[in-house]
Short mmCIF file of C-alpha atoms in Angstrom, two decimals:
data_model
loop_
_atom_site.label_atom_id
_atom_site.label_comp_id
_atom_site.label_asym_id
_atom_site.label_seq_id
_atom_site.Cartn_x
_atom_site.Cartn_y
_atom_site.Cartn_z
CA MET A 1 -0.07 0.01 -0.01
CA THR A 2 1.45 3.39 -1.02
CA LEU A 3 1.38 6.64 1.02
CA ASN A 4 -1.37 7.95 -1.03
CA ASP A 5 -3.42 4.83 -0.45
CA ILE A 6 -3.01 5.27 3.27
CA ARG A 7 -3.89 8.91 3.14
CA ARG A 8 -7.11 8.28 1.02
CA SER A 9 -8.26 5.53 3.40
CA ASN A 10 -7.58 7.66 6.50
CA ASN A 11 -9.15 10.95 5.25
CA SER A 12 -11.96 10.08 3.00
CA ILE A 13 -14.83 7.70 2.77
CA ASN A 14 -15.14 7.87 -0.99
CA GLU A 15 -12.49 8.77 -3.51
CA LEU A 16 -12.19 12.25 -4.98
CA VAL A 17 -13.43 12.25 -8.59
CA LYS A 18 -10.78 13.46 -11.14
CA THR A 19 -12.19 15.81 -13.69
CA ASP A 20 -10.91 18.58 -15.97
CA VAL A 21 -13.55 20.96 -15.13
CA PHE A 22 -14.88 23.10 -12.25
CA SER A 23 -18.40 23.27 -13.37
CA VAL A 24 -20.75 20.82 -15.09
CA PHE A 25 -20.40 22.74 -18.33
CA GLY A 26 -16.69 22.50 -18.73
CA SER A 27 -16.08 26.34 -18.22
CA LEU A 28 -13.50 27.48 -15.77
CA THR A 29 -15.90 30.51 -15.06
CA ARG A 30 -18.50 29.57 -12.56
CA ARG A 31 -22.10 29.88 -13.78
CA LYS A 32 -24.28 32.16 -11.65
CA PHE A 33 -27.86 31.48 -10.82
CA SER A 34 -28.48 28.15 -12.61
CA ASP A 35 -25.76 26.30 -10.54
CA VAL A 36 -27.98 25.94 -7.47
CA PHE A 37 -30.79 24.48 -9.96
CA VAL A 38 -28.45 22.03 -11.39
CA TRP A 39 -27.02 20.77 -8.09
CA THR A 40 -30.45 20.70 -6.57
CA LEU A 41 -31.33 18.03 -9.16
CA LEU A 42 -28.05 16.22 -9.04
CA THR A 43 -27.98 16.09 -5.26
CA LYS A 44 -31.42 14.62 -5.28
CA ILE A 45 -30.37 11.99 -7.76
CA PHE A 46 -27.07 11.09 -6.27
CA HIS A 47 -28.58 10.59 -2.71
CA ALA A 48 -31.21 8.27 -4.29
CA LEU A 49 -28.64 6.19 -6.06
CA HIS A 50 -27.28 5.20 -2.62
CA ASN A 51 -30.52 3.05 -2.32
CA VAL A 52 -29.49 0.91 -5.27
CA ALA A 53 -28.02 -2.35 -4.43
CA PHE A 54 -26.25 -4.64 -7.19
CA PHE A 55 -25.83 -8.36 -6.64
CA VAL A 56 -25.51 -11.79 -8.16
CA ASN A 57 -28.62 -13.70 -7.72
CA THR A 58 -27.05 -17.01 -7.71
CA GLU A 59 -24.19 -18.72 -5.75
CA ILE A 60 -20.77 -18.74 -7.17
CA ARG A 61 -19.10 -21.82 -6.06
CA ASP A 62 -15.48 -20.77 -6.84
CA GLU A 63 -14.48 -18.45 -3.85
CA LYS A 64 -12.00 -16.49 -5.94
CA SER A 65 -14.49 -15.71 -8.78
CA ALA A 66 -17.02 -14.77 -6.13
CA GLN A 67 -14.49 -12.35 -4.48
CA ARG A 68 -13.62 -10.93 -7.87
CA ILE A 69 -17.28 -10.26 -8.91
CA GLN A 70 -18.08 -8.80 -5.58
CA ARG A 71 -15.17 -6.38 -5.94
CA LEU A 72 -16.55 -5.19 -9.20
CA ILE A 73 -20.11 -4.83 -7.61
CA ASP A 74 -18.56 -2.89 -4.68
CA PHE A 75 -16.67 -0.58 -7.20
CA VAL A 76 -19.75 0.21 -9.07
CA THR A 77 -21.89 0.72 -5.99
CA GLU A 78 -19.28 2.98 -4.38
CA ASN A 79 -18.75 5.11 -7.50
CA ALA A 80 -22.35 5.24 -8.77
CA ASP A 81 -22.72 9.06 -8.42
CA ALA A 82 -19.39 9.66 -9.95
CA LEU A 83 -20.27 7.35 -12.92
CA ILE A 84 -23.53 9.08 -13.37
CA TYR A 85 -21.91 12.50 -13.12
CA TYR A 86 -19.64 11.51 -16.06
CA TYR A 87 -22.61 9.99 -17.98
CA TYR A 88 -24.38 13.39 -17.69
CA ARG A 89 -21.29 15.49 -18.28
CA TYR A 90 -19.60 13.71 -21.21
CA GLY A 91 -22.32 11.38 -22.49
CA TYR A 92 -20.51 8.14 -21.74
CA ILE A 93 -19.13 6.09 -18.79
CA VAL A 94 -15.53 4.69 -18.94
CA ILE A 95 -14.14 2.19 -16.37
CA VAL A 96 -10.71 0.63 -16.57
CA PRO A 97 -9.51 -2.76 -15.22
CA VAL A 98 -6.08 -2.75 -13.67
CA PHE A 99 -4.21 -6.05 -14.29
CA GLY A 100 -1.72 -7.66 -11.99
CA ARG A 101 1.38 -9.75 -12.75
CA SER A 102 -0.83 -12.83 -13.07
CA GLY A 103 -2.75 -11.31 -15.82
CA ARG A 104 -6.01 -10.98 -13.66
CA VAL A 105 -7.85 -7.83 -12.79
CA VAL A 106 -6.73 -6.50 -9.26
CA LYS A 107 -8.94 -3.49 -9.16
CA TRP A 108 -11.14 -1.12 -11.12
CA ARG A 109 -10.82 2.64 -11.55
CA ILE A 110 -12.30 5.63 -13.42
CA PRO A 111 -9.87 7.29 -15.82
CA ASP A 112 -8.86 10.93 -15.52
CA PHE A 113 -11.07 12.38 -18.17
CA GLY A 114 -8.94 15.54 -18.38
CA LYS A 115 -5.54 13.66 -18.95
CA GLU A 116 -6.36 10.04 -19.95
CA VAL A 117 -9.33 10.18 -22.24
CA ARG A 118 -9.17 11.32 -25.88
CA ILE A 119 -11.95 11.28 -28.46
CA ASN A 120 -10.95 9.98 -31.82
CA ALA A 121 -12.48 11.11 -35.24
CA ASP A 122 -15.33 8.53 -34.75
CA GLY A 123 -16.22 9.95 -31.23
CA VAL A 124 -14.81 6.88 -29.48
CA PRO A 125 -13.06 7.48 -26.16
CA CYS A 126 -9.50 6.34 -26.37
CA ASP A 127 -6.50 6.34 -23.90
CA THR A 128 -3.29 8.39 -24.35
CA GLU A 129 -2.03 5.77 -26.90
CA ASN A 130 -5.11 6.21 -29.05
CA LYS A 131 -6.42 2.75 -28.09
CA PRO A 132 -10.24 2.64 -27.59
CA TYR A 133 -11.30 1.86 -24.01
CA GLN A 134 -12.98 -1.53 -23.67
CA VAL A 135 -15.65 -0.90 -21.00
CA VAL A 136 -17.60 2.13 -22.30
CA TYR A 137 -21.37 2.83 -22.09
CA TYR A 138 -22.80 5.59 -24.22
CA SER A 139 -26.03 7.67 -23.60
CA GLN A 140 -28.57 7.85 -26.28
CA GLN A 141 -27.66 11.56 -26.90
CA TYR A 142 -24.06 10.69 -27.49
CA ARG A 143 -24.71 7.75 -29.70
CA PHE A 144 -26.83 9.72 -32.14
CA GLU A 145 -25.72 13.38 -31.81
CA ARG A 146 -22.33 13.20 -30.00
CA ARG A 147 -23.83 15.38 -27.16
CA SER A 148 -24.10 14.95 -23.41
CA ASP A 149 -27.18 15.57 -21.34
CA PHE A 150 -25.69 18.86 -19.95
CA ASP A 151 -25.26 19.96 -23.59
CA VAL A 152 -28.93 19.29 -24.21
CA VAL A 153 -30.00 21.51 -21.35
CA ARG A 154 -27.36 24.12 -21.73
CA GLU A 155 -29.80 26.77 -23.34
CA ASN A 156 -32.51 26.22 -20.68
CA LEU A 157 -29.89 26.86 -17.92
CA ASN A 158 -28.73 29.93 -19.84
CA ALA A 159 -32.26 31.22 -19.84
CA ILE A 160 -32.43 30.81 -16.09
CA ASP A 161 -29.28 32.87 -15.90
CA THR A 162 -30.71 35.53 -18.08
CA TYR A 163 -34.03 35.71 -16.39
CA ALA A 164 -32.51 35.84 -13.00
CA GLY A 165 -29.98 38.42 -13.90
CA ALA A 166 -32.61 40.54 -15.46
CA ASP A 167 -34.72 40.29 -12.27
CA ILE A 168 -32.02 41.40 -10.05
CA TYR A 169 -31.15 44.26 -12.35
CA LEU A 170 -34.67 45.54 -12.44
CA SER A 171 -34.82 45.17 -8.76
CA GLU A 172 -31.81 47.30 -8.29
CA THR A 173 -32.85 49.97 -10.74
CA LEU A 174 -36.66 49.91 -9.86
CA GLY A 175 -37.20 49.26 -13.62
CA ALA A 176 -35.88 52.67 -14.42
CA PHE A 177 -34.93 53.15 -18.17
CA GLY A 178 -34.85 56.35 -20.12
CA ILE A 179 -32.94 59.01 -21.82
CA LEU A 180 -30.91 61.70 -20.12
CA CYS A 181 -30.77 64.88 -22.21
CA GLY A 182 -30.06 68.66 -21.93
CA LYS A 183 -29.29 71.54 -24.31
CA ASN A 184 -26.11 72.48 -22.35
CA MET A 185 -24.66 68.95 -22.39
CA PRO A 186 -22.04 68.69 -25.17
CA ILE A 187 -20.37 65.46 -24.41
CA SER A 188 -17.59 63.39 -26.07
CA GLU A 189 -17.68 59.64 -26.58
CA ALA A 190 -15.10 59.27 -23.95
CA ASP A 191 -16.96 61.51 -21.52
CA LYS A 192 -20.21 59.53 -22.20
CA GLN A 193 -18.57 56.15 -21.50
CA SER A 194 -17.04 57.59 -18.41
CA PHE A 195 -20.47 58.89 -17.20
CA PHE A 196 -22.22 55.51 -17.87
CA GLU A 197 -19.44 53.75 -15.98
CA ARG A 198 -19.90 56.04 -12.95
CA LEU A 199 -23.80 55.52 -13.10
CA ARG A 200 -23.26 51.70 -13.14
CA ASN A 201 -20.85 51.63 -10.32
CA LYS A 202 -22.46 54.27 -7.87
CA VAL A 203 -26.13 54.68 -8.59
CA GLY A 204 -28.95 52.28 -7.58
CA ILE A 205 -31.01 51.21 -4.70
CA GLY A 206 -28.53 48.88 -3.01
CA ARG A 207 -27.08 49.78 0.38
CA ASN A 208 -23.87 51.13 -1.01
CA LYS A 209 -25.45 52.92 -4.00
CA MET A 210 -26.37 56.61 -4.46
CA GLN A 211 -30.04 57.43 -5.10
CA ILE A 212 -29.37 61.12 -6.04
CA VAL A 213 -27.26 62.25 -9.08
CA PRO A 214 -26.04 65.84 -8.91
CA PHE A 215 -25.61 67.96 -12.11
CA ASN A 216 -24.29 71.51 -12.55
CA THR A 217 -26.45 72.00 -15.81
CA GLU A 218 -30.03 71.84 -16.60
CA VAL A 219 -31.02 68.29 -17.66
CA ASP A 220 -34.09 66.36 -18.48
CA PHE A 221 -34.93 62.62 -17.97
CA LYS A 222 -37.34 60.92 -20.25
CA GLN A 223 -38.41 57.60 -18.61
CA VAL A 224 -39.44 54.61 -20.45
CA ASN A 225 -41.71 52.54 -18.14
CA LEU A 226 -40.88 48.71 -18.14
CA PRO A 227 -43.94 46.43 -17.26
CA ILE A 228 -41.80 44.49 -14.61
CA LYS A 229 -44.84 42.52 -13.43
CA GLU A 230 -45.82 41.58 -16.90
CA LEU A 231 -42.39 40.25 -17.68
CA ALA A 232 -43.05 37.46 -15.12
CA LEU A 233 -39.39 36.73 -14.85
CA ASN A 234 -39.83 34.36 -11.87
CA ASP A 235 -42.59 32.34 -13.63
CA LYS A 236 -40.07 32.01 -16.61
CA ILE A 237 -37.28 30.72 -14.26
CA LYS A 238 -39.83 28.32 -12.84
CA GLU A 239 -40.76 27.13 -16.23
CA GLN A 240 -37.23 26.44 -17.43
CA PHE A 241 -36.40 24.62 -14.29
CA GLN A 242 -39.58 22.50 -14.59
CA ILE A 243 -38.36 21.59 -18.18
CA VAL A 244 -34.85 20.66 -16.86
CA ALA A 245 -36.16 18.58 -13.97
CA GLY A 246 -38.61 16.81 -16.38
CA TYR A 247 -35.69 16.04 -18.62
CA PHE A 248 -33.64 14.40 -15.86
CA GLY A 249 -36.78 12.51 -14.60
CA VAL A 250 -37.08 14.27 -11.29
CA PRO A 251 -40.73 15.19 -10.36
CA TYR A 252 -40.68 18.97 -9.91
CA ASP A 253 -42.91 18.51 -6.76
CA LEU A 254 -40.19 16.70 -4.84
CA LEU A 255 -37.84 19.78 -5.11
CA PRO A 256 -37.58 22.22 -2.25
CA LEU A 257 -38.65 25.25 -4.36
CA ALA A 258 -41.60 23.47 -6.01
CA GLY A 259 -44.51 25.14 -4.25
CA ASN A 260 -47.90 23.26 -4.41
CA SER A 261 -47.73 19.69 -5.36
CA THR A 262 -49.66 18.43 -8.53
CA TYR A 263 -49.46 14.85 -7.07
CA ASP A 264 -52.09 13.43 -4.81
CA ASN A 265 -49.39 12.92 -2.27
CA GLN A 266 -45.59 12.73 -1.77
CA LYS A 267 -45.61 8.89 -2.06
CA GLN A 268 -46.67 9.00 -5.65
CA ALA A 269 -44.07 11.65 -6.45
CA ILE A 270 -41.38 9.48 -4.90
CA ILE A 271 -42.63 6.36 -6.72
CA ASN A 272 -42.51 8.33 -10.08
CA PHE A 273 -38.97 9.55 -9.18
CA TYR A 274 -37.55 6.11 -8.69
CA SER A 275 -39.50 4.68 -11.72
CA SER A 276 -38.58 7.50 -14.14
CA CYS A 277 -35.10 8.43 -12.93
CA ILE A 278 -33.24 6.15 -10.57
CA SER A 279 -34.48 2.90 -12.02
CA PRO A 280 -33.17 3.76 -15.55
CA LEU A 281 -29.91 5.06 -14.17
CA ALA A 282 -29.48 1.85 -12.22
CA GLU A 283 -30.13 0.01 -15.53
CA VAL A 284 -27.25 1.93 -16.99
CA LEU A 285 -24.85 0.98 -14.17
CA LEU A 286 -26.12 -2.55 -14.42
CA SER A 287 -25.20 -2.67 -18.07
CA VAL A 288 -21.67 -1.43 -17.18
CA LEU A 289 -21.46 -4.03 -14.49
CA ARG A 290 -22.52 -6.81 -16.78
CA TYR A 291 -20.11 -6.00 -19.43
CA ALA A 292 -17.13 -5.56 -17.09
CA ALA A 293 -17.97 -8.82 -15.33
CA ARG A 294 -16.43 -10.67 -18.37
CA TYR A 295 -13.01 -9.61 -16.93
CA GLU A 296 -13.74 -10.89 -13.42
CA ALA A 297 -15.48 -14.32 -13.50
CA VAL A 298 -17.56 -16.41 -15.97
CA VAL A 299 -20.98 -15.23 -14.70
CA PRO A 300 -23.96 -15.08 -17.13
CA SER A 301 -25.00 -11.45 -17.44
CA ARG A 302 -28.62 -12.15 -16.76
CA LEU A 303 -27.74 -13.18 -13.27
CA LEU A 304 -26.45 -9.80 -12.35
CA TRP A 305 -29.32 -7.66 -11.09
CA PHE A 306 -30.08 -4.74 -8.86
CA ARG A 307 -32.83 -3.81 -6.24
CA ILE A 308 -33.73 -0.54 -4.62
CA ASP A 309 -33.72 -0.57 -0.72
CA ASN A 310 -34.58 1.81 2.08
CA VAL A 311 -37.58 3.39 0.08
CA PRO A 312 -40.72 2.63 2.12
CA GLU A 313 -42.92 4.04 -0.66
CA LEU A 314 -41.70 1.19 -2.93
CA ASP A 315 -42.71 -1.57 -0.65
CA LYS A 316 -45.72 -2.43 -2.66
CA GLU A 317 -44.38 -1.45 -6.02
CA ARG A 318 -41.29 -3.40 -6.96
CA PRO A 319 -41.41 -4.51 -10.54
CA ILE A 320 -37.69 -4.33 -10.85
CA ASP A 321 -37.38 -7.00 -8.04
CA THR A 322 -39.50 -9.67 -9.68
CA GLU A 323 -36.52 -11.66 -11.16
CA TYR A 324 -34.73 -11.43 -7.75
CA LYS A 325 -37.81 -12.75 -5.91
CA ILE A 326 -38.06 -15.69 -8.32
CA SER A 327 -34.38 -16.46 -7.86
CA LEU A 328 -34.88 -16.50 -4.01
CA LEU A 329 -37.66 -19.14 -4.37
CA GLU A 330 -35.58 -21.21 -6.72
CA LEU A 331 -32.56 -21.01 -4.31
CA ARG A 332 -34.81 -22.13 -1.36
CA GLU A 333 -36.08 -25.15 -3.33
CA LYS A 334 -32.53 -26.12 -3.94
CA LEU A 335 -31.55 -25.76 -0.36
CA VAL A 336 -34.45 -27.73 0.81
CA ALA A 337 -33.72 -30.44 -1.77
CA ALA A 338 -30.07 -30.57 -0.35
CA GLY A 339 -31.25 -30.65 3.20
CA LEU A 340 -29.60 -27.32 4.00
CA GLU A 341 -30.74 -24.48 6.30
CA THR A 342 -33.03 -21.88 4.76
CA GLU A 343 -33.46 -19.34 7.48
CA GLU A 344 -31.49 -16.52 5.70
CA VAL A 345 -33.29 -16.98 2.35
CA ASP A 346 -36.57 -17.09 4.18
CA LYS A 347 -35.87 -13.76 5.82
CA GLU A 348 -35.00 -12.34 2.35
CA ILE A 349 -38.12 -13.76 0.93
CA ASN A 350 -40.26 -12.32 3.66
CA THR A 351 -38.59 -8.89 3.09
CA TYR A 352 -39.37 -8.86 -0.65
CA ALA A 353 -42.64 -11.04 -0.51
CA LEU A 354 -44.43 -11.60 -3.72
#
């Protein structure tokens, strides 16, 4: 174990994600108002992903194979939020097996997208030697248009920034807009720009702004009235956020700034959230897991599955657990036939009763 491994194990629960960006859109300049909207959605999704459990619904007799497949399952489970972040950010997921001297996989890792991932002319992620990565899962958007989910909603979030910025500006200026004129006001272009700059920096309704502008000549101000209320900027922000939330499969009524719920109750909203957002994302991770399992053990991909735990609202609505329940019953029959104890399997069956 290296010094970095020791430090990581002592100082963190999960590994720091390596990324070439400081914001979800790849710009080193932070976005403004839409950041909180994006991370409100992502936080909701990432927390819910913690309730997804992956497993092999059969017994692997070879202990080493069982350990290897469990190591892969643990890797995907522990890095589920990071993998989905990359899925949204880049349009694909890449994981890399690390081989030991024996030629077997000793661990899995996520490559550094900023330093280790290159996109060739066909849009395929490659390593620094221009060799395509072997375990890659593409989003639909990337497969057909070479775009990520964040690219798709970029303009909606730009609109939120525009509307929120305009709302703050109008609040600071009280909607004042007009033309300052005077017969005795000969002014050069440089003087005009300097005058505008002073107005922007010093005049307004903020605590540190001036509300009175002195002049030593006679001037007149022709005001153009802006219908602030009719602009409905807050409604436009809400509308754009609803669109973005719907795109990611997050019921708007589950978000802290949603207002009145359009659902009969929160239970239905949570059920819709897990069925339209979390379950499809779990299927994405499951596909990655099934493909990567080829490197770890000879396990039929159909025997790898997932279930969602710790969500009481789903107790009576678990269509994703059907195959798992059937496998439990089959396993119990085999244990009984072999004269073995079935207590643990019975507990699991009772937990996920048909």
